Amino acid sequence: MTAQISERLIYGGKEIPLFTNPLSLYLKNNGIAFESPHTANWRGYVGTWEILEHQGVERLYLVGLSAHKTYEEILSLSDVFPGHDKVFAHWFTGELRCPQGAQLEYRHMGYASVYEYDLLMDFKQGVLINKHARHNEPPKKRDEKEYPPFLRRGS
Amino acid sequence: MIESALAWRPVTWIDYFLIYLLPGIGMSAYFLLNAWKERPTEFAKGIMKLFGKETSLIDRIKEFLVYCFAISCVLVGWPGFVIYYFKHKKDEEVNKAWQELPDFDCAPEYLVVQVNPIDAEIVSYVLDPLGSVPPLPFGHLNQGWVNFLADMTDDADEMWSFYIPKGGKVGKYQFEATSERRGYARVRDGKILAEFITE
């Protein structure tokens, strides 16, 4: 599986990549599926999210969407959520992972690439309840001999 | 001649052994015919030659010996192949039936309590100070809720709330839940027929 295009998160006025798909539960519940335009975007959409603060409470909102109804036809946020310029992700409970810093290792799968830091934010029903950063060590380089023979390069 | 052939009866053990080999001969002929049909085309041979992967005489001899060995195995061990064929067919049917089963996150062990749909709706309204959520049960998930309720047509259907803790095993493939999940399930005779995940 090819590494996937990340979602985008606007936080503190800065746009950062987001390695979590908070929209997936909404789409599953409503029976919505988009078409994948290429192998780096199997889910068929890229959402732009923003954490907005109101009276000391930070909430997660979907503020932009580029979703492939077909390969050529791209839907925006107002097409999927008519009458809304932003959507409170009240269905989202879980952790958002935002990679930060240099890429330590590229992995050709999903959001598996390793970066210097991960900004991790916990949400409960769309409300930010906790956040912390995790420092990642550079993955240990494996010697070719450690792989099973069928994965080694030919001599 | 036909009459004499029909009148033939096995007498010696060699006769019986030849009769035993007959299905194996048929199977071998079938496999050889398939192998012949799937032989590389001249185009494919040309491509292989271009990449320096031409079949050498040694390769041909090896291939011939492999075929001899395989045919011997089929001739003698054909009952084993027949048993394997039917077992494989049965396994395929079981696997197909499993694949067609609905894949729910909720399992019976995650059911909490039976609930009334009206009670579920009362506690479902979402408050958003920025006014981006419709004033409907379950907010933006309302359509999913409506679809879930529309399928509750049988009197025997019960609605249960469920809770899956973080790390709980979910779905047919028993993946670990990356976060806690809550929602409602349609249950009949203890079996989950549908689910509506709220978070």
PDB file of C-alpha atoms in Angstrom, chain A:
ATOM      1  CA  MET A   1       0.000   0.000   0.000  1.00  0.00           C
ATOM      2  CA  THR A   2       1.354   3.380  -0.971  1.00  0.00           C
ATOM      3  CA  ALA A   3       1.978   6.057   1.659  1.00  0.00           C
ATOM      4  CA  GLN A   4      -1.196   8.127   1.875  1.00  0.00           C
ATOM      5  CA  ILE A   5      -1.728  11.862   1.454  1.00  0.00           C
ATOM      6  CA  SER A   6      -2.348  13.345   4.869  1.00  0.00           C
ATOM      7  CA  GLU A   7      -5.285  15.361   6.054  1.00  0.00           C
ATOM      8  CA  ARG A   8      -4.531  18.975   6.972  1.00  0.00           C
ATOM      9  CA  LEU A   9      -4.941  20.629  10.330  1.00  0.00           C
ATOM     10  CA  ILE A  10      -4.916  24.342  11.027  1.00  0.00           C
ATOM     11  CA  TYR A  11      -3.798  24.823  14.595  1.00  0.00           C
ATOM     12  CA  GLY A  12      -2.516  28.035  16.104  1.00  0.00           C
ATOM     13  CA  GLY A  13      -2.769  29.710  12.701  1.00  0.00           C
ATOM     14  CA  LYS A  14      -0.416  27.197  11.125  1.00  0.00           C
ATOM     15  CA  GLU A  15      -1.304  24.393   8.720  1.00  0.00           C
ATOM     16  CA  ILE A  16       0.256  21.056   9.616  1.00  0.00           C
ATOM     17  CA  PRO A  17      -0.193  17.518   8.256  1.00  0.00           C
ATOM     18  CA  LEU A  18      -2.634  15.264  10.073  1.00  0.00           C
ATOM     19  CA  PHE A  19      -2.140  11.487  10.073  1.00  0.00           C
ATOM     20  CA  THR A  20      -5.664  10.612  11.253  1.00  0.00           C
ATOM     21  CA  ASN A  21      -8.948  10.497   9.331  1.00  0.00           C
ATOM     22  CA  PRO A  22     -11.620  11.944  11.642  1.00  0.00           C
ATOM     23  CA  LEU A  23     -14.193  11.949   8.842  1.00  0.00           C
ATOM     24  CA  SER A  24     -14.204   8.179   8.406  1.00  0.00           C
ATOM     25  CA  LEU A  25     -16.892   7.467  11.037  1.00  0.00           C
ATOM     26  CA  TYR A  26     -19.198  10.100   9.561  1.00  0.00           C
ATOM     27  CA  LEU A  27     -18.810   8.600   6.092  1.00  0.00           C
ATOM     28  CA  LYS A  28     -19.332   5.042   7.358  1.00  0.00           C
ATOM     29  CA  ASN A  29     -22.501   5.969   9.285  1.00  0.00           C
ATOM     30  CA  ASN A  30     -23.985   7.759   6.314  1.00  0.00           C
ATOM     31  CA  GLY A  31     -22.953   5.150   3.775  1.00  0.00           C
ATOM     32  CA  ILE A  32     -20.833   7.621   1.801  1.00  0.00           C
ATOM     33  CA  ALA A  33     -17.811   6.489  -0.191  1.00  0.00           C
ATOM     34  CA  PHE A  34     -15.616   8.487  -2.520  1.00  0.00           C
ATOM     35  CA  GLU A  35     -13.595   7.342  -5.474  1.00  0.00           C
ATOM     36  CA  SER A  36      -9.858   6.991  -5.143  1.00  0.00           C
ATOM     37  CA  PRO A  37      -8.109   9.223  -7.705  1.00  0.00           C
ATOM     38  CA  HIS A  38      -4.738   7.476  -7.260  1.00  0.00           C
ATOM     39  CA  THR A  39      -2.958   5.003  -5.016  1.00  0.00           C
ATOM     40  CA  ALA A  40      -1.741   7.700  -2.601  1.00  0.00           C
ATOM     41  CA  ASN A  41      -5.336   8.585  -1.761  1.00  0.00           C
ATOM     42  CA  TRP A  42      -7.363   5.414  -1.305  1.00  0.00           C
ATOM     43  CA  ARG A  43      -9.972   7.223   0.825  1.00  0.00           C
ATOM     44  CA  GLY A  44     -10.779   9.566  -2.092  1.00  0.00           C
ATOM     45  CA  TYR A  45     -10.759  12.837  -0.191  1.00  0.00           C
ATOM     46  CA  VAL A  46      -8.557  15.283   1.692  1.00  0.00           C
ATOM     47  CA  GLY A  47     -10.106  17.215   4.542  1.00  0.00           C
ATOM     48  CA  THR A  48      -8.874  20.439   6.102  1.00  0.00           C
ATOM     49  CA  TRP A  49      -9.529  20.630   9.817  1.00  0.00           C
ATOM     50  CA  GLU A  50      -9.204  23.458  12.306  1.00  0.00           C
ATOM     51  CA  ILE A  51      -9.212  23.548  16.068  1.00  0.00           C
ATOM     52  CA  LEU A  52     -11.275  26.549  17.125  1.00  0.00           C
ATOM     53  CA  GLU A  53     -11.410  27.834  20.669  1.00  0.00           C
ATOM     54  CA  HIS A  54     -14.558  29.210  22.295  1.00  0.00           C
ATOM     55  CA  GLN A  55     -14.683  30.198  25.967  1.00  0.00           C
ATOM     56  CA  GLY A  56     -11.638  28.133  26.773  1.00  0.00           C
ATOM     57  CA  VAL A  57     -12.880  24.988  25.028  1.00  0.00           C
ATOM     58  CA  GLU A  58     -11.118  23.852  21.859  1.00  0.00           C
ATOM     59  CA  ARG A  59     -13.185  21.954  19.304  1.00  0.00           C
ATOM     60  CA  LEU A  60     -12.371  20.181  16.076  1.00  0.00           C
ATOM     61  CA  TYR A  61     -14.027  21.481  12.918  1.00  0.00           C
ATOM     62  CA  LEU A  62     -13.915  20.378   9.331  1.00  0.00           C
ATOM     63  CA  VAL A  63     -13.401  23.598   7.369  1.00  0.00           C
ATOM     64  CA  GLY A  64     -12.516  22.326   3.907  1.00  0.00           C
ATOM     65  CA  LEU A  65     -12.961  19.240   1.792  1.00  0.00           C
ATOM     66  CA  SER A  66     -11.825  18.056  -1.592  1.00  0.00           C
ATOM     67  CA  ALA A  67     -13.577  14.755  -2.283  1.00  0.00           C
ATOM     68  CA  HIS A  68     -13.687  12.773  -5.497  1.00  0.00           C
ATOM     69  CA  LYS A  69     -17.255  11.814  -6.391  1.00  0.00           C
ATOM     70  CA  THR A  70     -15.693  10.513  -9.599  1.00  0.00           C
ATOM     71  CA  TYR A  71     -12.162  10.839 -10.941  1.00  0.00           C
ATOM     72  CA  GLU A  72     -13.079  14.145 -12.586  1.00  0.00           C
ATOM     73  CA  GLU A  73     -15.842  15.485 -10.314  1.00  0.00           C
ATOM     74  CA  ILE A  74     -14.590  16.942  -7.053  1.00  0.00           C
ATOM     75  CA  LEU A  75     -16.955  17.820  -4.235  1.00  0.00           C
ATOM     76  CA  SER A  76     -16.350  20.585  -1.709  1.00  0.00           C
ATOM     77  CA  LEU A  77     -17.432  20.907   1.909  1.00  0.00           C
ATOM     78  CA  SER A  78     -20.698  22.640   0.980  1.00  0.00           C
ATOM     79  CA  ASP A  79     -21.570  19.793  -1.418  1.00  0.00           C
ATOM     80  CA  VAL A  80     -21.231  17.166   1.302  1.00  0.00           C
ATOM     81  CA  PHE A  81     -22.570  19.373   4.130  1.00  0.00           C
ATOM     82  CA  PRO A  82     -25.011  21.759   2.402  1.00  0.00           C
ATOM     83  CA  GLY A  83     -25.418  25.056   4.200  1.00  0.00           C
ATOM     84  CA  HIS A  84     -22.280  24.669   6.313  1.00  0.00           C
ATOM     85  CA  ASP A  85     -18.964  26.487   5.973  1.00  0.00           C
ATOM     86  CA  LYS A  86     -17.571  24.487   8.877  1.00  0.00           C
ATOM     87  CA  VAL A  87     -18.655  21.285  10.570  1.00  0.00           C
ATOM     88  CA  PHE A  88     -18.144  20.394  14.229  1.00  0.00           C
ATOM     89  CA  ALA A  89     -16.731  16.846  14.369  1.00  0.00           C
ATOM     90  CA  HIS A  90     -18.835  15.865  17.396  1.00  0.00           C
ATOM     91  CA  TRP A  91     -18.566  12.193  16.377  1.00  0.00           C
ATOM     92  CA  PHE A  92     -14.813  12.104  16.799  1.00  0.00           C
ATOM     93  CA  THR A  93     -13.409  10.526  19.943  1.00  0.00           C
ATOM     94  CA  GLY A  94      -9.800   9.456  19.776  1.00  0.00           C
ATOM     95  CA  GLU A  95      -6.333  10.698  19.046  1.00  0.00           C
ATOM     96  CA  LEU A  96      -5.140  13.004  16.303  1.00  0.00           C
ATOM     97  CA  ARG A  97      -1.545  12.460  15.214  1.00  0.00           C
ATOM     98  CA  CYS A  98       0.339  15.318  13.587  1.00  0.00           C
ATOM     99  CA  PRO A  99       3.888  14.492  12.449  1.00  0.00           C
ATOM    100  CA  GLN A 100       6.428  17.220  13.064  1.00  0.00           C
ATOM    101  CA  GLY A 101      10.054  17.814  12.132  1.00  0.00           C
ATOM    102  CA  ALA A 102      12.200  15.844   9.751  1.00  0.00           C
ATOM    103  CA  GLN A 103      11.152  12.539   8.268  1.00  0.00           C
ATOM    104  CA  LEU A 104      13.352   9.883   9.900  1.00  0.00           C
ATOM    105  CA  GLU A 105      12.131   6.996   7.797  1.00  0.00           C
ATOM    106  CA  TYR A 106       9.836   6.725   4.831  1.00  0.00           C
ATOM    107  CA  ARG A 107       7.486   3.759   4.922  1.00  0.00           C
ATOM    108  CA  HIS A 108       5.559   2.804   1.853  1.00  0.00           C
ATOM    109  CA  MET A 109       2.308   2.235   3.703  1.00  0.00           C
ATOM    110  CA  GLY A 110      -0.549   4.421   4.964  1.00  0.00           C
ATOM    111  CA  TYR A 111       0.614   6.874   7.615  1.00  0.00           C
ATOM    112  CA  ALA A 112       3.478   4.631   8.755  1.00  0.00           C
ATOM    113  CA  SER A 113       6.385   6.999   7.986  1.00  0.00           C
ATOM    114  CA  VAL A 114       8.328   8.092  11.066  1.00  0.00           C
ATOM    115  CA  TYR A 115       9.023  11.743  11.879  1.00  0.00           C
ATOM    116  CA  GLU A 116      11.070  13.431  14.602  1.00  0.00           C
ATOM    117  CA  TYR A 117       8.019  14.296  16.682  1.00  0.00           C
ATOM    118  CA  ASP A 118       4.337  13.462  16.798  1.00  0.00           C
ATOM    119  CA  LEU A 119       1.941  16.007  18.194  1.00  0.00           C
ATOM    120  CA  LEU A 120      -0.801  13.873  19.761  1.00  0.00           C
ATOM    121  CA  MET A 121      -4.153  15.356  20.662  1.00  0.00           C
ATOM    122  CA  ASP A 122      -6.929  13.492  22.466  1.00  0.00           C
ATOM    123  CA  PHE A 123     -10.521  14.375  21.691  1.00  0.00           C
ATOM    124  CA  LYS A 124     -13.766  13.407  23.337  1.00  0.00           C
ATOM    125  CA  GLN A 125     -16.823  13.990  21.152  1.00  0.00           C
ATOM    126  CA  GLY A 126     -14.914  16.588  19.146  1.00  0.00           C
ATOM    127  CA  VAL A 127     -13.579  18.487  22.175  1.00  0.00           C
ATOM    128  CA  LEU A 128      -9.850  18.650  22.830  1.00  0.00           C
ATOM    129  CA  ILE A 129      -9.140  17.167  26.252  1.00  0.00           C
ATOM    130  CA  ASN A 130      -5.398  16.513  26.199  1.00  0.00           C
ATOM    131  CA  LYS A 131      -2.335  17.027  24.046  1.00  0.00           C
ATOM    132  CA  HIS A 132       1.305  16.076  24.208  1.00  0.00           C
ATOM    133  CA  ALA A 133       4.320  15.594  21.965  1.00  0.00           C
ATOM    134  CA  ARG A 134       6.174  12.341  21.451  1.00  0.00           C
ATOM    135  CA  HIS A 135       9.805  12.231  20.433  1.00  0.00           C
ATOM    136  CA  ASN A 136      10.574   9.416  18.009  1.00  0.00           C
ATOM    137  CA  GLU A 137      13.940   7.726  17.822  1.00  0.00           C
ATOM    138  CA  PRO A 138      15.406   7.064  14.385  1.00  0.00           C
ATOM    139  CA  PRO A 139      14.375   3.489  13.509  1.00  0.00           C
ATOM    140  CA  LYS A 140      17.242   1.023  13.760  1.00  0.00           C
ATOM    141  CA  LYS A 141      18.718   0.229  10.369  1.00  0.00           C
ATOM    142  CA  ARG A 142      18.277  -3.454   9.655  1.00  0.00           C
ATOM    143  CA  ASP A 143      20.977  -5.398   7.979  1.00  0.00           C
ATOM    144  CA  GLU A 144      19.968  -7.212   4.838  1.00  0.00           C
ATOM    145  CA  LYS A 145      20.910 -10.506   6.485  1.00  0.00           C
ATOM    146  CA  GLU A 146      18.158  -9.965   9.082  1.00  0.00           C
ATOM    147  CA  TYR A 147      15.489 -10.213   6.387  1.00  0.00           C
ATOM    148  CA  PRO A 148      14.206 -13.606   5.230  1.00  0.00           C
ATOM    149  CA  PRO A 149      16.035 -14.829   2.108  1.00  0.00           C
ATOM    150  CA  PHE A 150      13.132 -14.164  -0.251  1.00  0.00           C
ATOM    151  CA  LEU A 151      13.212 -10.435   0.659  1.00  0.00           C
ATOM    152  CA  ARG A 152      16.934 -10.012   0.006  1.00  0.00           C
ATOM    153  CA  ARG A 153      18.280  -8.525  -3.167  1.00  0.00           C
ATOM    154  CA  GLY A 154      19.723 -10.971  -5.658  1.00  0.00           C
ATOM    155  CA  SER A 155      23.451 -11.370  -5.636  1.00  0.00           C
TER     156      SER A 155
END
